[in-house]
Short mmCIF file of C-alpha atoms in Angstrom, two decimals:
data_model
loop_
_atom_site.label_atom_id
_atom_site.label_comp_id
_atom_site.label_asym_id
_atom_site.label_seq_id
_atom_site.Cartn_x
_atom_site.Cartn_y
_atom_site.Cartn_z
CA MET I 1192 99.15 121.89 98.29
CA LEU I 1193 102.64 123.23 97.74
CA HIS I 1194 103.66 121.94 101.15
CA GLU I 1195 102.27 118.47 100.52
CA CYS I 1196 103.28 117.81 96.90
CA ASP I 1197 106.31 115.77 95.82
CA GLY I 1198 107.18 118.33 93.15
CA MET I 1199 105.60 120.74 90.72
CA ILE I 1200 105.39 121.09 86.95
CA CYS I 1201 105.01 124.76 85.84
CA ALA I 1202 104.00 125.80 82.33
CA SER I 1203 105.66 129.20 82.74
CA SER I 1204 109.20 130.18 81.73
CA THR I 1205 112.23 131.18 83.79
CA ALA I 1206 112.68 134.01 81.30
CA PHE I 1207 109.17 135.30 82.20
CA GLU I 1208 109.40 134.68 85.97
CA PRO I 1209 113.09 134.46 86.88
CA VAL I 1210 112.83 135.50 90.51
CA THR I 1211 109.85 133.33 91.37
CA SER I 1212 111.27 130.29 89.55
CA ARG I 1213 114.56 130.57 91.36
CA ALA I 1214 112.92 131.11 94.79
CA VAL I 1215 110.57 128.15 94.49
CA LYS I 1216 113.33 125.88 93.21
CA GLU I 1217 115.52 126.83 96.21
CA TRP I 1218 112.60 126.29 98.63
CA PHE I 1219 111.74 122.89 97.15
CA ALA I 1220 115.38 121.82 97.16
CA LYS I 1221 115.44 122.17 100.95
CA THR I 1222 112.96 119.28 101.21
CA ASN I 1223 114.45 117.27 98.30
CA ARG I 1224 111.69 118.22 95.86
CA SER I 1225 111.87 119.66 92.34
CA LEU I 1226 110.18 122.38 90.34
CA TYR I 1227 110.09 121.76 86.63
CA VAL I 1228 109.55 124.98 84.67
CA VAL I 1229 108.89 123.63 81.18
CA GLY I 1230 106.90 126.33 79.37
CA PRO I 1231 105.55 127.93 77.49
CA LEU I 1232 103.51 124.99 76.20
CA LEU I 1233 102.46 126.08 72.74
CA PRO I 1234 102.69 124.48 69.26
CA ASP I 1235 106.14 124.76 67.62
CA SER I 1236 104.52 126.71 64.75
CA VAL I 1237 103.38 129.36 67.23
CA LEU I 1238 106.61 129.52 69.18
CA LEU I 1239 108.72 129.78 66.08
CA GLY I 1240 106.37 132.23 64.36
CA ALA I 1241 105.61 130.11 61.31
CA SER I 1242 103.38 132.28 59.12
CA GLU I 1243 101.68 129.39 57.30
CA ALA I 1244 100.26 127.82 60.45
CA VAL I 1245 96.69 128.83 61.35
CA GLU I 1246 94.44 127.56 64.08
CA PRO I 1247 90.93 126.33 63.31
CA THR I 1248 88.13 128.72 64.22
CA PRO I 1249 84.46 127.72 64.39
CA GLU I 1250 82.93 131.06 63.53
CA THR I 1251 85.53 133.11 61.67
CA ASN I 1252 86.91 132.55 58.22
CA ASP I 1253 90.69 132.68 58.75
CA LYS I 1254 91.25 133.83 55.19
CA GLU I 1255 88.95 136.83 55.82
CA VAL I 1256 90.97 137.82 58.89
CA LEU I 1257 94.28 137.41 57.06
CA ALA I 1258 92.98 139.47 54.09
CA PHE I 1259 91.92 142.21 56.50
CA LEU I 1260 95.31 142.19 58.22
CA ASP I 1261 97.15 142.28 54.90
CA SER I 1262 95.00 145.27 53.87
CA ILE I 1263 95.78 147.11 57.09
CA TYR I 1264 99.48 146.39 56.73
CA ALA I 1265 99.39 147.81 53.16
CA THR I 1266 97.48 150.95 54.06
CA SER I 1267 98.52 151.73 57.63
CA GLY I 1268 101.87 149.97 58.02
CA PRO I 1269 103.39 147.64 60.59
CA HIS I 1270 102.31 147.65 64.23
CA SER I 1271 99.33 149.90 63.45
CA LEU I 1272 96.44 147.72 64.61
CA ILE I 1273 94.96 147.15 68.07
CA TYR I 1274 93.49 143.70 68.74
CA VAL I 1275 90.92 143.73 71.56
CA SER I 1276 90.09 140.42 73.23
CA PHE I 1277 88.93 139.60 76.74
CA GLY I 1278 88.83 135.83 76.17
CA SER I 1279 85.83 133.54 76.18
CA ILE I 1280 84.59 134.19 79.72
CA PHE I 1281 85.22 137.82 80.76
CA TRP I 1282 83.97 141.16 79.50
CA PRO I 1283 84.17 144.58 81.22
CA SER I 1284 80.94 145.74 82.89
CA GLY I 1285 79.39 149.11 82.06
CA ASN I 1286 79.94 151.43 79.13
CA GLY I 1287 83.64 152.12 79.66
CA ILE I 1288 84.85 149.58 77.17
CA TRP I 1289 82.64 151.09 74.44
CA ARG I 1290 83.97 154.52 75.18
CA VAL I 1291 87.52 153.21 74.79
CA VAL I 1292 86.59 151.50 71.52
CA GLU I 1293 85.09 154.76 70.34
CA ILE I 1294 88.29 156.61 71.22
CA ILE I 1295 90.28 154.12 69.15
CA LEU I 1296 87.84 154.59 66.23
CA ASN I 1297 88.04 158.39 66.54
CA ARG I 1298 91.82 158.16 66.21
CA ASP I 1299 91.45 156.12 63.01
CA ILE I 1300 93.44 153.28 64.57
CA PRO I 1301 92.79 149.92 62.85
CA LEU I 1302 90.96 147.56 65.11
CA ILE I 1303 89.94 143.91 65.47
CA LEU I 1304 87.39 143.32 68.18
CA ALA I 1305 86.60 139.79 69.46
CA TYR I 1306 82.98 140.05 70.48
CA ASP I 1307 80.13 137.50 70.63
CA GLU I 1308 76.74 139.28 70.67
CA GLU I 1309 74.98 135.98 71.41
CA ARG I 1310 76.90 135.65 74.66
CA LEU I 1311 77.45 139.31 75.62
CA GLY I 1312 74.42 141.11 74.16
CA LYS I 1313 74.05 143.53 71.30
CA MET I 1314 76.82 145.92 70.56
CA PRO I 1315 75.76 149.60 70.98
CA GLU I 1316 74.12 150.67 67.74
CA HIS I 1317 76.31 153.69 67.14
CA ILE I 1318 79.46 151.51 67.53
CA ALA I 1319 78.06 148.81 65.27
CA GLU I 1320 77.29 151.40 62.59
CA ARG I 1321 80.84 152.72 62.71
CA PHE I 1322 82.23 149.21 62.31
CA LYS I 1323 80.07 148.63 59.30
CA ALA I 1324 81.15 151.96 57.70
CA SER I 1325 84.89 151.49 58.24
CA ASN I 1326 87.37 149.47 56.20
CA LYS I 1327 89.77 149.60 59.13
CA THR I 1328 87.69 147.58 61.61
CA LEU I 1329 86.68 143.96 61.96
CA THR I 1330 84.58 142.10 64.52
CA SER I 1331 84.92 138.40 65.13
CA ILE I 1332 82.89 136.04 67.29
CA TRP I 1333 85.93 133.80 67.76
CA ALA I 1334 89.10 135.45 66.57
CA PRO I 1335 92.10 133.37 65.38
CA GLN I 1336 94.30 134.92 68.05
CA GLN I 1337 97.63 133.35 67.13
CA THR I 1338 97.15 134.33 63.52
CA ILE I 1339 96.39 137.92 64.52
CA LEU I 1340 99.27 138.24 66.99
CA ARG I 1341 101.89 137.00 64.58
CA HIS I 1342 100.88 139.28 61.77
CA PRO I 1343 103.17 142.34 61.27
CA ALA I 1344 100.15 144.70 61.11
CA THR I 1345 99.30 143.98 64.75
CA GLY I 1346 100.73 146.52 67.17
CA TRP I 1347 98.97 146.02 70.52
CA LEU I 1348 96.83 143.51 72.36
CA LEU I 1349 94.16 144.96 74.66
CA THR I 1350 93.64 142.04 77.06
CA GLN I 1351 92.12 141.01 80.40
CA CYS I 1352 95.54 139.48 81.17
CA GLY I 1353 94.72 135.80 81.33
CA GLN I 1354 97.92 133.82 81.39
CA ASN I 1355 97.33 132.18 78.01
CA SER I 1356 96.87 135.52 76.20
CA ILE I 1357 99.93 136.99 77.88
CA THR I 1358 102.01 134.01 76.88
CA GLU I 1359 100.83 134.14 73.25
CA ALA I 1360 101.53 137.85 73.07
CA ILE I 1361 105.03 137.38 74.47
CA VAL I 1362 106.05 134.65 72.07
CA GLN I 1363 104.94 136.86 69.15
CA GLY I 1364 106.58 140.02 70.54
CA VAL I 1365 103.31 142.03 70.84
CA PRO I 1366 103.10 144.50 73.69
CA MET I 1367 99.88 144.81 75.65
CA ILE I 1368 97.32 147.20 77.10
CA ALA I 1369 96.10 145.52 80.24
CA TRP I 1370 92.49 145.72 81.48
CA PRO I 1371 92.37 143.13 84.29
CA LEU I 1372 88.96 142.03 85.51
CA SER I 1373 89.22 139.14 88.03
CA ALA I 1374 91.15 136.17 89.37
CA GLU I 1375 94.91 136.24 88.60
CA GLN I 1376 94.53 139.08 86.13
CA PRO I 1377 95.26 142.10 88.34
CA GLY I 1378 98.50 140.47 89.49
CA ASN I 1379 99.46 139.61 85.95
CA ALA I 1380 98.70 143.14 84.76
CA ALA I 1381 100.86 144.70 87.50
CA TYR I 1382 103.71 142.33 86.71
CA ILE I 1383 103.87 142.86 82.94
CA THR I 1384 103.44 146.62 83.41
CA LEU I 1385 105.62 147.48 86.41
CA VAL I 1386 108.22 144.69 86.39
CA LEU I 1387 108.65 143.62 82.79
CA GLY I 1388 107.80 146.95 81.13
CA ILE I 1389 105.92 145.31 78.23
CA ALA I 1390 102.45 146.76 78.80
CA TYR I 1391 100.33 149.71 79.91
CA GLU I 1392 97.54 149.18 82.43
CA ILE I 1393 94.10 150.71 82.34
CA VAL I 1394 93.20 151.31 86.01
CA GLU I 1395 90.14 153.57 85.49
CA GLY I 1396 88.09 150.68 84.15
CA ARG I 1397 87.92 149.25 87.68
CA SER I 1398 84.73 149.02 89.76
CA GLY I 1399 83.69 147.79 93.21
CA PRO I 1400 86.66 146.75 95.45
CA GLY I 1401 88.95 147.60 92.57
CA LEU I 1402 88.42 151.32 93.28
CA LYS I 1403 90.33 151.05 96.58
CA PRO I 1404 93.67 152.95 96.69
CA MET I 1405 96.40 150.99 94.96
CA TYR I 1406 99.71 150.18 96.66
CA ARG I 1407 101.53 151.90 93.83
CA GLY I 1408 100.07 155.23 94.97
CA ILE I 1409 97.16 155.50 92.47
CA GLN I 1410 93.59 156.19 93.49
CA PRO I 1411 91.23 155.17 90.69
CA GLN I 1412 88.35 157.55 90.17
CA GLY I 1413 86.02 155.11 88.48
CA THR I 1414 84.44 157.74 86.24
CA LEU I 1415 83.95 157.70 82.48
CA GLU I 1416 85.81 161.00 82.26
CA ALA I 1417 88.85 159.60 84.08
CA LEU I 1418 88.82 156.55 81.82
CA GLU I 1419 88.70 158.68 78.68
CA LYS I 1420 91.65 160.74 79.85
CA GLU I 1421 93.63 157.60 80.73
CA ALA I 1422 92.84 155.93 77.38
CA HIS I 1423 93.99 158.96 75.45
CA GLY I 1424 97.25 159.10 77.45
CA ILE I 1425 97.96 155.39 76.93
CA LEU I 1426 97.32 155.60 73.17
CA ASP I 1427 99.58 158.67 72.90
CA LYS I 1428 102.39 156.70 74.56
CA ALA I 1429 101.66 153.40 72.77
CA PHE I 1430 102.07 154.90 69.34
CA GLY I 1431 105.03 157.10 70.35
CA ASP I 1432 108.64 156.57 71.53
CA ASP I 1433 107.51 155.04 74.84
CA GLY I 1434 105.53 152.37 73.00
CA LYS I 1435 108.57 151.56 70.84
CA LYS I 1436 110.55 150.95 74.00
CA LYS I 1437 107.92 148.50 75.31
CA ARG I 1438 107.98 146.73 71.95
CA GLU I 1439 111.76 146.42 72.23
CA ASN I 1440 111.36 145.02 75.79
CA ILE I 1441 108.91 142.34 74.79
CA ARG I 1442 111.00 141.32 71.79
CA VAL I 1443 113.97 140.81 74.07
CA LEU I 1444 111.74 138.74 76.38
CA ARG I 1445 110.37 136.81 73.41
CA ASP I 1446 113.87 135.81 72.30
CA LYS I 1447 114.77 134.69 75.85
CA VAL I 1448 111.61 132.60 76.14
CA ARG I 1449 112.23 130.93 72.77
CA ALA I 1450 115.88 130.28 73.69
CA GLY I 1451 114.73 128.39 76.75
CA LEU I 1452 112.98 125.84 74.60
CA VAL I 1453 115.92 124.72 72.48
CA GLU I 1454 118.53 122.20 73.53
CA GLY I 1455 120.44 123.58 76.56
CA GLY I 1456 117.74 126.10 77.38
CA ASP I 1457 116.15 126.26 80.81
CA SER I 1458 112.78 124.78 79.80
CA PHE I 1459 114.46 122.11 77.71
CA VAL I 1460 116.71 121.13 80.60
CA ASP I 1461 113.82 121.04 83.10
CA PHE I 1462 111.69 118.92 80.82
CA ALA I 1463 114.60 116.47 80.42
CA ARG I 1464 114.91 116.34 84.22
CA LEU I 1465 111.16 115.61 84.50
CA VAL I 1466 111.44 112.74 82.06
CA ARG I 1467 114.52 111.42 83.81
CA ASP I 1468 112.98 111.64 87.29
CA TYR I 1469 109.50 110.31 86.62
CA ILE I 1470 109.42 108.33 83.37
CA ARG I 1471 110.55 104.76 83.73
CA VAL I 1472 111.22 102.97 80.46
#
């Protein structure tokens, strides 16, 4: 398709993918075609971090989530909470995810878990009981993600690394713990972890072909014990000095992404070119 098209509109950002954006633009230019990198495509209220803007949610009372976040901020401080969401399609197979959730609970780390029992099945009883007994945990069938990410209590997003979730985390300056499952997610996870330095990646949650040796020199074991050890190591770093560095990295990237959207920025200029080239008034 890239060889046949007259041009391409990309919802990414040159700040997020500077090398790829430049390479494709140079390639297209050789055949008199254009790449328009116009993203990220999110509401202004999200991109600018407006606290009063909330997205509608069919199953969750947004006021309840905000009250919970405010409570966590008051008792545990800024950047103390982990938000766990694998989107509306994916969920890790096996018991590994529940062991990681249990490790988070054992560390008394505040937690919001996006989980739909109707779609995914009953939560393990011992985990459900701990959620009920704690004032630092909340489950949501459909979490108001943008509201959660922009709240100062939120410290980390544990994500499958879909492009939308990555983009929303970046524009709010929230570093990530990557647990990729399928499709473009492994590549996204490697990029934000190894290239951008804004995430940690869980590799011991892999199964099937994902257990093959990785090109970065890691051989996943695929055992619950290996996953537990990895999770503890990641959490130690995430809430220590190394995690602070990743938070600094993503805030720098956030500012670059936002700068691209104002007049004179890369995305602004590319969108203006798109209008000029294809819109006839």
